[in-house]
Coordinates of N, CA and C in Angstrom, one line a residue:
M1 N 11.3 8.3 -24.0 CA 11.7 9.4 -23.1 C 10.8 9.4 -21.9
T2 N 9.5 9.2 -22.0 CA 8.6 9.3 -20.9 C 8.8 8.2 -19.9
A3 N 9.2 7.0 -20.4 CA 9.5 5.9 -19.5 C 10.7 6.2 -18.7
D4 N 11.7 6.8 -19.3 CA 12.9 7.2 -18.5 C 12.6 8.2 -17.4
R5 N 11.7 9.2 -17.8 CA 11.4 10.2 -16.8 C 10.5 9.6 -15.7
D6 N 9.6 8.7 -16.0 CA 8.8 8.0 -15.0 C 9.7 7.2 -14.0
R7 N 10.6 6.5 -14.6 CA 11.5 5.6 -13.8 C 12.4 6.5 -12.9
N8 N 12.9 7.6 -13.4 CA 13.7 8.6 -12.6 C 12.8 9.2 -11.5
R9 N 11.6 9.5 -11.8 CA 10.7 10.1 -10.8 C 10.4 9.0 -9.7
N10 N 10.2 7.8 -10.1 CA 9.9 6.7 -9.1 C 11.2 6.5 -8.2
Q11 N 12.3 6.5 -8.8 CA 13.6 6.3 -8.0 C 13.8 7.5 -7.1
L12 N 13.5 8.7 -7.5 CA 13.7 9.9 -6.6 C 12.7 9.8 -5.5
N13 N 11.4 9.5 -5.8 CA 10.4 9.3 -4.7 C 10.8 8.3 -3.7
A14 N 11.4 7.2 -4.2 CA 11.8 6.1 -3.3 C 12.9 6.6 -2.4
L15 N 13.8 7.4 -2.9 CA 14.9 8.0 -2.1 C 14.4 9.0 -1.1
L16 N 13.5 9.8 -1.5 CA 13.0 10.9 -0.6 C 12.0 10.4 0.4
G17 N 11.3 9.3 0.2 CA 10.4 8.7 1.1 C 9.0 9.4 1.0
P18 N 8.1 9.0 1.8 CA 6.7 9.6 1.7 C 6.7 11.0 2.2
A19 N 5.7 11.8 1.6 CA 5.5 13.2 2.0 C 4.8 13.3 3.3
G20 N 3.9 12.3 3.6 CA 3.1 12.3 4.8 C 3.6 11.2 5.8
P21 N 2.7 10.9 6.7 CA 3.0 9.9 7.7 C 3.2 8.5 7.1
E22 N 4.0 7.7 7.7 CA 4.2 6.3 7.3 C 4.3 5.5 8.5
I23 N 3.7 4.3 8.4 CA 3.8 3.3 9.5 C 5.0 2.4 9.2
G24 N 5.4 1.6 10.2 CA 6.4 0.6 10.0 C 5.9 -0.8 9.6
C25 N 6.7 -1.7 9.4 CA 6.3 -3.1 9.0 C 5.5 -3.7 10.1
D26 N 5.9 -3.6 11.4 CA 5.1 -4.2 12.5 C 3.7 -3.6 12.6
D27 N 3.6 -2.3 12.5 CA 2.2 -1.7 12.5 C 1.4 -2.1 11.3
C28 N 2.1 -2.2 10.1 CA 1.4 -2.6 8.9 C 0.8 -4.0 9.1
F29 N 1.6 -4.9 9.6 CA 1.2 -6.3 9.8 C -0.1 -6.3 10.8
D30 N 0.0 -5.5 11.8 CA -1.1 -5.4 12.8 C -2.4 -4.8 12.2
L31 N -2.3 -3.9 11.3 CA -3.4 -3.1 10.7 C -3.9 -3.6 9.4
L32 N -3.2 -4.5 8.7 CA -3.4 -4.9 7.4 C -4.8 -5.4 7.2
D33 N -5.3 -6.3 8.1 CA -6.6 -6.9 8.0 C -7.7 -5.8 7.9
R34 N -7.6 -4.8 8.8 CA -8.5 -3.7 8.9 C -8.5 -2.9 7.6
Y35 N -7.3 -2.6 7.2 CA -7.1 -1.8 6.0 C -7.7 -2.5 4.8
V36 N -7.5 -3.7 4.6 CA -8.0 -4.5 3.4 C -9.5 -4.6 3.5
D37 N -10.1 -4.8 4.7 CA -11.5 -4.9 4.9 C -12.2 -3.6 4.5
L38 N -11.6 -2.5 4.9 CA -12.1 -1.1 4.6 C -12.0 -0.9 3.0
E39 N -10.9 -1.3 2.4 CA -10.8 -1.2 1.0 C -11.9 -1.9 0.2
V40 N -12.0 -3.2 0.6 CA -13.0 -4.1 -0.1 C -14.4 -3.6 0.1
A41 N -14.7 -3.0 1.3 CA -16.0 -2.5 1.6 C -16.3 -1.2 1.0
G42 N -15.3 -0.6 0.4 CA -15.5 0.7 -0.3 C -15.3 1.9 0.6
G43 N -14.8 1.6 1.8 CA -14.5 2.7 2.8 C -13.2 3.4 2.4
D44 N -12.9 4.5 3.1 CA -11.7 5.3 2.9 C -10.6 4.8 3.8
A45 N -10.0 3.7 3.3 CA -9.0 3.0 4.1 C -7.8 3.9 4.5
D46 N -7.4 4.8 3.5 CA -6.3 5.7 3.8 C -6.6 6.7 4.8
V47 N -7.8 7.1 5.0 CA -8.2 8.0 6.1 C -8.2 7.3 7.4
Q48 N -8.8 6.1 7.4 CA -9.0 5.3 8.6 C -7.7 4.7 9.1
V49 N -6.7 4.4 8.3 CA -5.4 3.9 8.6 C -4.3 4.8 8.0
P50 N -4.1 5.9 8.6 CA -3.1 6.8 8.0 C -1.7 6.2 8.0
G51 N -1.0 6.5 6.9 CA 0.4 6.0 6.8 C 0.5 4.7 6.1
M52 N -0.6 3.9 6.0 CA -0.5 2.6 5.4 C -0.2 2.7 3.9
R53 N -0.9 3.5 3.2 CA -0.6 3.6 1.7 C 0.9 4.0 1.5
A54 N 1.4 4.9 2.2 CA 2.8 5.3 2.0 C 3.7 4.1 2.3
H55 N 3.4 3.4 3.3 CA 4.2 2.2 3.6 C 4.1 1.2 2.5
L56 N 2.9 0.9 2.1 CA 2.8 -0.1 1.0 C 3.4 0.3 -0.3
D57 N 3.4 1.6 -0.6 CA 4.1 2.1 -1.8 C 5.6 1.9 -1.7
G58 N 6.2 1.9 -0.5 CA 7.6 1.8 -0.3 C 8.2 0.5 0.2
C59 N 7.3 -0.4 0.5 CA 7.8 -1.7 1.0 C 7.2 -2.9 0.2
P60 N 8.1 -3.4 -0.7 CA 7.6 -4.5 -1.6 C 7.1 -5.7 -0.8
A61 N 7.7 -6.1 0.3 CA 7.2 -7.2 1.0 C 5.8 -7.0 1.6
C62 N 5.6 -5.9 2.2 CA 4.2 -5.6 2.7 C 3.2 -5.4 1.6
A63 N 3.6 -4.8 0.5 CA 2.7 -4.6 -0.6 C 2.3 -6.0 -1.2
E64 N 3.2 -6.9 -1.2 CA 2.9 -8.3 -1.7 C 1.9 -8.9 -0.7
E65 N 2.1 -8.8 0.5 CA 1.2 -9.3 1.5 C -0.2 -8.7 1.4
H66 N -0.2 -7.4 1.2 CA -1.5 -6.6 1.0 C -2.2 -7.2 -0.2
D67 N -1.5 -7.3 -1.4 CA -2.1 -7.8 -2.6 C -2.7 -9.2 -2.4
S68 N -2.0 -10.1 -1.8 CA -2.4 -11.4 -1.5 C -3.7 -11.5 -0.6
L69 N -3.6 -10.7 0.5 CA -4.8 -10.7 1.4 C -6.0 -10.1 0.7
R70 N -5.8 -9.0 0.0 CA -6.9 -8.4 -0.7 C -7.5 -9.3 -1.7
A71 N -6.7 -10.1 -2.5 CA -7.3 -11.0 -3.4 C -8.1 -12.1 -2.7
L72 N -7.6 -12.6 -1.6 CA -8.2 -13.6 -0.8 C -9.6 -13.1 -0.3
V73 N -9.6 -11.9 0.3 CA -10.8 -11.3 0.8 C -11.8 -11.1 -0.3
E74 N -11.4 -10.5 -1.4 CA -12.3 -10.3 -2.5 C -12.9 -11.6 -3.1
Q75 N -12.1 -12.6 -3.1 CA -12.5 -13.9 -3.6 C -13.5 -14.5 -2.6
S76 N -13.3 -14.4 -1.4 CA -14.2 -15.0 -0.4 C -15.5 -14.2 -0.2
S77 N -15.5 -13.0 -0.7 CA -16.8 -12.2 -0.5 C -17.7 -12.3 -1.7
R78 N -17.3 -13.1 -2.7 CA -18.1 -13.3 -3.9 C -19.2 -14.3 -3.7

């Protein structure tokens, strides 16, 4: 039952869109390096790049790009 409720909530949130500001894919591409660098450094990336988190939550393509870049940056900083 909980899984069904969570799935319904996720679907509803996807339809309603973000509650706050959201950037588009072009801005996401331009700002992604900065956002990931802030995340990896422990900074508050969501404050420094408003709207990025909302976009990543709603855009699978950009979220995949984020995850790949973050993994690369984390690996290279070891």
